[in-house]
Every structure is written in C-alpha cells, then in structure tokens.
PDB file of C-alpha atoms in Angstrom:
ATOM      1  CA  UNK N 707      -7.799  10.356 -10.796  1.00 72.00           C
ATOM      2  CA  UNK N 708      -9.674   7.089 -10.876  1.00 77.00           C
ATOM      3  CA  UNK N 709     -11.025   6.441 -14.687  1.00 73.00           C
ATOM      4  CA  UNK N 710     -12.686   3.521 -16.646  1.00 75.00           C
ATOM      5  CA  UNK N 711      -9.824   2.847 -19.298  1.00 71.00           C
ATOM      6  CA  UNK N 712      -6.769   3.680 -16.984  1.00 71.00           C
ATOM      7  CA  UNK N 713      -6.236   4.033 -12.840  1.00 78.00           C
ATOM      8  CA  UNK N 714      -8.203   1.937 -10.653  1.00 84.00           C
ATOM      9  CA  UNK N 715      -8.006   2.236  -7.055  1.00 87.00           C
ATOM     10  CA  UNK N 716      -8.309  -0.469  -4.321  1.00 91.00           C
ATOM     11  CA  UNK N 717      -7.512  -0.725  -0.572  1.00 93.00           C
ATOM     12  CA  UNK N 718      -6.491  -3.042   2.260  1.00 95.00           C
ATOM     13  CA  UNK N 719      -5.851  -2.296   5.503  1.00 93.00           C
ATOM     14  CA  UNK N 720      -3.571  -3.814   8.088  1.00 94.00           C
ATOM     15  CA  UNK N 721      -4.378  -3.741  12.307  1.00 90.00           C
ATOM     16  CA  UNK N 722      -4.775  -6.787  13.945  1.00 91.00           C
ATOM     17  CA  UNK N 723      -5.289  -8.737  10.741  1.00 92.00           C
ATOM     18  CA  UNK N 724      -5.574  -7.476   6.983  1.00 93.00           C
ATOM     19  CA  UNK N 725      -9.127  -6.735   5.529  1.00 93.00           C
ATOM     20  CA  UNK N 726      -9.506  -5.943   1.713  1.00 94.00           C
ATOM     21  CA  UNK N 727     -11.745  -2.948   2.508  1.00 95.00           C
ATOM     22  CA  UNK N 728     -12.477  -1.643  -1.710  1.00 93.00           C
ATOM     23  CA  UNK N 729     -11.947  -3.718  -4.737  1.00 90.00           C
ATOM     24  CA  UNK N 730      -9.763  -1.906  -7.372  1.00 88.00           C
ATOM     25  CA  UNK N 731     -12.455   0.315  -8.806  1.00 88.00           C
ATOM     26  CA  UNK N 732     -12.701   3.442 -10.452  1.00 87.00           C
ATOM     27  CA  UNK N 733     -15.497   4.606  -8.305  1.00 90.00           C
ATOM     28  CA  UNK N 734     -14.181   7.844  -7.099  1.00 89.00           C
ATOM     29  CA  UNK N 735     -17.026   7.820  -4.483  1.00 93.00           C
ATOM     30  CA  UNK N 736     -16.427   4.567  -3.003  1.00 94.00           C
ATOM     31  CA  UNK N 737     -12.399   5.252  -2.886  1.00 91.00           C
ATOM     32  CA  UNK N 738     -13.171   8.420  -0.626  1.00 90.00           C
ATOM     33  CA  UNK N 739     -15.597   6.461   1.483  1.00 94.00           C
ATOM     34  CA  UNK N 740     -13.219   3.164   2.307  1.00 93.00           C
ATOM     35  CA  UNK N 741     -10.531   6.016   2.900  1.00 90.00           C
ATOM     36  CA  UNK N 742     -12.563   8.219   5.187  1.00 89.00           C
ATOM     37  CA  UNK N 743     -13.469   4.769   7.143  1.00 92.00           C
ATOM     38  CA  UNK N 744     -10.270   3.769   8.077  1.00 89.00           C
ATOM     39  CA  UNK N 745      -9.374   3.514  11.864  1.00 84.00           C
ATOM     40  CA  UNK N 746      -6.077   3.361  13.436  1.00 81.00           C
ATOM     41  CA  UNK N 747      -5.577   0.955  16.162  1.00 81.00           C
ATOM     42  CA  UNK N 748      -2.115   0.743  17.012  1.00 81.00           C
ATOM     43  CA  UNK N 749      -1.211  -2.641  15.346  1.00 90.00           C
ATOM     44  CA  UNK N 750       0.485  -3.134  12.257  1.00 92.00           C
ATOM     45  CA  UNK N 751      -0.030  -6.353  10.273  1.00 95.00           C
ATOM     46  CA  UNK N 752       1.634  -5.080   6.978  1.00 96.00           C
ATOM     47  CA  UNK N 753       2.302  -8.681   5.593  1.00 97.00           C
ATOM     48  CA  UNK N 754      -1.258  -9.508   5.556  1.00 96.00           C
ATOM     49  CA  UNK N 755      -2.137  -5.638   3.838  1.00 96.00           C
ATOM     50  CA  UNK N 756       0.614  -6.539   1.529  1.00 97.00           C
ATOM     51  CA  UNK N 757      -0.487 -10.499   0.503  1.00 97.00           C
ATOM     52  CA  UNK N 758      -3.914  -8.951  -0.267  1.00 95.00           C
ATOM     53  CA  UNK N 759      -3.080  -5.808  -2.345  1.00 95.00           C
ATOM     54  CA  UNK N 760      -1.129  -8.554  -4.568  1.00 94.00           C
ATOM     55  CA  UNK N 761      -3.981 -11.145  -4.280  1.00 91.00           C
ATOM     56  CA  UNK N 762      -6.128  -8.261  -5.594  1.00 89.00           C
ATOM     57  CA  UNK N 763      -3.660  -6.748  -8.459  1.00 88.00           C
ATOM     58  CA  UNK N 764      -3.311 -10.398  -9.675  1.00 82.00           C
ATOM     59  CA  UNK N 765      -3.597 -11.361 -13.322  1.00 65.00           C
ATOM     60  CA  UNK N 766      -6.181 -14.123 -11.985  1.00 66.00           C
ATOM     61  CA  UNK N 767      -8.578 -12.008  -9.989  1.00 59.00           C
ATOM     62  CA  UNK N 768     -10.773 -11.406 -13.395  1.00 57.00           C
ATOM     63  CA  UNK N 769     -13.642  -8.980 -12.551  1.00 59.00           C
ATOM     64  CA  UNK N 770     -10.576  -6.060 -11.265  1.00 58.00           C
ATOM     65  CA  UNK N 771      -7.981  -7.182 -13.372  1.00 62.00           C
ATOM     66  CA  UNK N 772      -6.645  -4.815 -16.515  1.00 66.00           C
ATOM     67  CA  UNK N 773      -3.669  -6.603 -17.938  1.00 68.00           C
ATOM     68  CA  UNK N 774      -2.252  -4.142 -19.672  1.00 72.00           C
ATOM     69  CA  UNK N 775      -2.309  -1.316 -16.819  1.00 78.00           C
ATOM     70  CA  UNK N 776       0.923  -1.947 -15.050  1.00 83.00           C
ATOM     71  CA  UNK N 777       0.484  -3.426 -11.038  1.00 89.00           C
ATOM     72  CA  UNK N 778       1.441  -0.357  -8.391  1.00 91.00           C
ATOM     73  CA  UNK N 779       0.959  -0.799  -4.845  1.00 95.00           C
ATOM     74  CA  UNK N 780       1.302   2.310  -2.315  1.00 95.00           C
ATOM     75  CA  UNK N 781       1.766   1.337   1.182  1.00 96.00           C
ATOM     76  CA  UNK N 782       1.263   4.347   3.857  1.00 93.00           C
ATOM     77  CA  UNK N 783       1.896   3.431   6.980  1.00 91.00           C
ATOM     78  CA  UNK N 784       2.621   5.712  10.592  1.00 80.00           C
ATOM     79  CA  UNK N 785       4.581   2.320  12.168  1.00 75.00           C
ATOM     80  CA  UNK N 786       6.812  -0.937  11.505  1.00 86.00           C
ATOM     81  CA  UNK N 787       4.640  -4.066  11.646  1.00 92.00           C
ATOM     82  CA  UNK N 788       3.871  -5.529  14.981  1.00 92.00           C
ATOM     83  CA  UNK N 789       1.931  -8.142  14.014  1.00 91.00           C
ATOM     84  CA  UNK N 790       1.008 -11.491  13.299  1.00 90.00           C
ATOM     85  CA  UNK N 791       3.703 -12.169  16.052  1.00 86.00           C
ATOM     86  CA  UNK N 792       6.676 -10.146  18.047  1.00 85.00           C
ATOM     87  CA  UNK N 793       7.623  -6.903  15.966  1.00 88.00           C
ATOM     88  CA  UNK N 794      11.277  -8.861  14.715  1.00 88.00           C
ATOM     89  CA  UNK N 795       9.133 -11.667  12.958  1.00 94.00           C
ATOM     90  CA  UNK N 796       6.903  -9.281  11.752  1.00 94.00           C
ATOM     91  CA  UNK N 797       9.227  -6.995   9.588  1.00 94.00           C
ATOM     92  CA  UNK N 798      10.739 -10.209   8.215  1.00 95.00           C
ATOM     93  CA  UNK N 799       7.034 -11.749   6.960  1.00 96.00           C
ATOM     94  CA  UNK N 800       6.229  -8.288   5.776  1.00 96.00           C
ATOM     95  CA  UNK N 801       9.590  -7.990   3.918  1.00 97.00           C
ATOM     96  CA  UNK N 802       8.937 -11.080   2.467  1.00 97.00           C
ATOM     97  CA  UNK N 803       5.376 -10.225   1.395  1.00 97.00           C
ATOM     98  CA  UNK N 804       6.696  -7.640  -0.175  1.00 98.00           C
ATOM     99  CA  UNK N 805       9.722  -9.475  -2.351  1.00 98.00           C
ATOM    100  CA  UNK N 806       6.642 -12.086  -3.548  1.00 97.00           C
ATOM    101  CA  UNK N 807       4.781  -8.810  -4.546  1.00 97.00           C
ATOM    102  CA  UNK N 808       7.736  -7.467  -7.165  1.00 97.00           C
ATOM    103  CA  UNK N 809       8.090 -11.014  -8.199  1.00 95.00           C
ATOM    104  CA  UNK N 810       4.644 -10.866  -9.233  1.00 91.00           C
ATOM    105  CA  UNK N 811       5.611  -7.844 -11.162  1.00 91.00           C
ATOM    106  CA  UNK N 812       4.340  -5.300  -8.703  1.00 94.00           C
ATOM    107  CA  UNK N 813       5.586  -1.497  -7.824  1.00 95.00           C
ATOM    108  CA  UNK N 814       5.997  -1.061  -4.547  1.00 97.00           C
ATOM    109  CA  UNK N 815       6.081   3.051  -3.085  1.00 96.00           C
ATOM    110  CA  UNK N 816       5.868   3.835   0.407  1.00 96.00           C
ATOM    111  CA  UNK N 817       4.940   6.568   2.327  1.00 94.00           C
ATOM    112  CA  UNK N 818       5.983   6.950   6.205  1.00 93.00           C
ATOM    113  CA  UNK N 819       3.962   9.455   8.097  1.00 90.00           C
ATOM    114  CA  UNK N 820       5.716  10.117  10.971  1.00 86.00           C
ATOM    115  CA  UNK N 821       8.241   7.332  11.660  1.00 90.00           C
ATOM    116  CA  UNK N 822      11.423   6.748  13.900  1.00 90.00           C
ATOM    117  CA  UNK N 823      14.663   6.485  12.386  1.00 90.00           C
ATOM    118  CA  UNK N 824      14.490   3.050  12.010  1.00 90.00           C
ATOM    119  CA  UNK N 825      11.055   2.238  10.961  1.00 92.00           C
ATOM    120  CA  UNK N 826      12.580   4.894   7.764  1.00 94.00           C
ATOM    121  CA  UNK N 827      15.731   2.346   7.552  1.00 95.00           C
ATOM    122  CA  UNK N 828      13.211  -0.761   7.442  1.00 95.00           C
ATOM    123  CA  UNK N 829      10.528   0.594   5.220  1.00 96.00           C
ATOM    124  CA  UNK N 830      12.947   2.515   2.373  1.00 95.00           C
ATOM    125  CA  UNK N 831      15.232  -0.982   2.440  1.00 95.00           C
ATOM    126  CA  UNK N 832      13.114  -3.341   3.033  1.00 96.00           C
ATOM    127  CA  UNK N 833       9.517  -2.861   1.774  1.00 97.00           C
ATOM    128  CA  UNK N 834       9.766  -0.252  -0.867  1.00 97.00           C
ATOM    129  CA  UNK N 835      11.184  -0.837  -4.425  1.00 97.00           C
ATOM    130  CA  UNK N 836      14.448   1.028  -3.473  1.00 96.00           C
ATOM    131  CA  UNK N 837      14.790   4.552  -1.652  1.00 93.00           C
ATOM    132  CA  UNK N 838      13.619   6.355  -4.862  1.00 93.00           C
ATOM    133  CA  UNK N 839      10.382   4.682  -4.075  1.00 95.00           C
ATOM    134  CA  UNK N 840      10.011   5.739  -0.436  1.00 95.00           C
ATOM    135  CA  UNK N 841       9.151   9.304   0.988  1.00 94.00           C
ATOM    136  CA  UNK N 842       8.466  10.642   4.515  1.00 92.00           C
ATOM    137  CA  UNK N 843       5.884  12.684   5.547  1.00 90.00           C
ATOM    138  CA  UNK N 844       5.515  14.733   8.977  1.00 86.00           C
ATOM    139  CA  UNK N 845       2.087  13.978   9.641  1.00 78.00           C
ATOM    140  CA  UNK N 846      -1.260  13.190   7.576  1.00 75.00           C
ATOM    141  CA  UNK N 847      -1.796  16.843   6.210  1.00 78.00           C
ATOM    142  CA  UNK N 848       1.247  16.684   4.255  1.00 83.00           C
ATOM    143  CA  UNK N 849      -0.281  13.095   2.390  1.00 82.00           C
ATOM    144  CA  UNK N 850      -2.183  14.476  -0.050  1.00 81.00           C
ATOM    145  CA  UNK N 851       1.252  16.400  -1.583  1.00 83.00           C
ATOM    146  CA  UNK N 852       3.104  13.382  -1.834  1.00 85.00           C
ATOM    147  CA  UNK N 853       0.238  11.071  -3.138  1.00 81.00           C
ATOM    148  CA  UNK N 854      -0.501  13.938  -6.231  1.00 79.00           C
ATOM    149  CA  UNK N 855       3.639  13.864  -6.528  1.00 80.00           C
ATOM    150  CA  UNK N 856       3.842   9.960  -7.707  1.00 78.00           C
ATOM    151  CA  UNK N 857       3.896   9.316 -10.753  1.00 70.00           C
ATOM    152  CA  UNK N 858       1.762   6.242 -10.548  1.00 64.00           C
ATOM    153  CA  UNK N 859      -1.014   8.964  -9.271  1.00 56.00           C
ATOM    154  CA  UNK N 860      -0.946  11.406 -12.016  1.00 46.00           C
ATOM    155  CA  UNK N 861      -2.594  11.129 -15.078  1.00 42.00           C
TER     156      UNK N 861
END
C-alpha cells in the first residue's frame, strides 16, 4: 500500500519504445489509473522499461527520490524483449540494463505471466536478482497473489 513516509509506486512501460507512464508517487488513485491504461501490443522493449525505472529510482531525480527507502524494481512481463532490434540483441541490452540497475543498488523481482520455457530461463537468469527473485504466473488473474506475496509489497 502506497503511503507518504514509506512505498511509493511508479511505472514504465515497454512496447515499441519505453514511456515513463507515473512518477513514483504515493497516489493510490493515479497508480490504479496508469495500471488500468496499459495496452499490450506485442513488442517488448524491456531495456528501455528497465533504463527508466532506474532513471526514476535514482538518488538524483529529487522531487521522487526518498534516500533512505531502499530502490525495488518489479518487472512483469508476458514475453522476452523483441525490441530495439532482432529478439538476440534485445535480451542482451535488456540484460545489461538490468546489471547497470543492481549496480545502482536496485532490487530487481520479476514476474512472468505466461511464458515459454525459455523466456523463464532468460528472465529468472538473466534479468531478475537470482531465481529467488523470479515467479511465474499462469495468466493475469493470478498477479494480484504474487504482487501481495513480495515482500517489497507488504507493509
């Protein structure tokens, strides 16, 4: 639960290109709004969703930033990233995205809804802290479970 002294909640999204759609905020209102607005399109540019979540959880980025609330990024994605180029290149800038995030002292958990075997292998290895910091999900309705289940989500 969003508060003033303690969670904030932000969100980027990653099609084509990456958009910060919601500064972190604790406006519970404007969370559920940016989240009821997203729109799949079939694309997958998870580097570019990743370099703005850490742009945005950075200790420079003043009007969001709480230093002493710990950085904790939660990726959900239903596919392995497809873009800015071929899907290969892809998965390596998004893997790399993600090793500049933990350098900058972020938490990385993921959430797969629905993925192949090997979009599991890639995410859990390569994007998430370490498997402890991945989980898989059937489909959307079973989100909400796993989200309440982190401990980065509970108060």
């Amino acid at each position: 639960t969003p508060s003033s002294a303690g969670v904030h909640i932000g969100q980027t999204s990653f099609a084509t290109t990456g958009t910060l759609d919601l500064h972190l905020t604790d406006d519970e209102t404007a969370i559920h709004a940016a989240i009821n607005a997203l729109v799949s399109t079939g694309l997958t540019n998870l580097k570019e969703g990743i370099e703005l979540a850490t742009g945005e959880l950075d200790d420079i980025h003043v009007p969001h930033e709480r230093p002493a609330t710990p950085d904790v990024m939660v990726i959900i994605t239903d596919g392995a990233p497809n873009q800015p180029t071929n899907s290969a290149t892809a998965q390596a800038l998004a893997a790399a995205a993600a090793d500049s995030a933990r350098l900058a002292g972020v938490e990385i958990f993921v959430v797969g809804v629905g993925v192949t075997g090997s979009t599991e292998t890639y995410l859990k290895t390569d994007i998430a802290d370490d498997a402890l910091h991945y989980f898989s999900v059937v489909d959307f309705d079973d989100l909400e479970a796993i989200l309440k289940g982190l401990p980065v989500c509970s108060d």
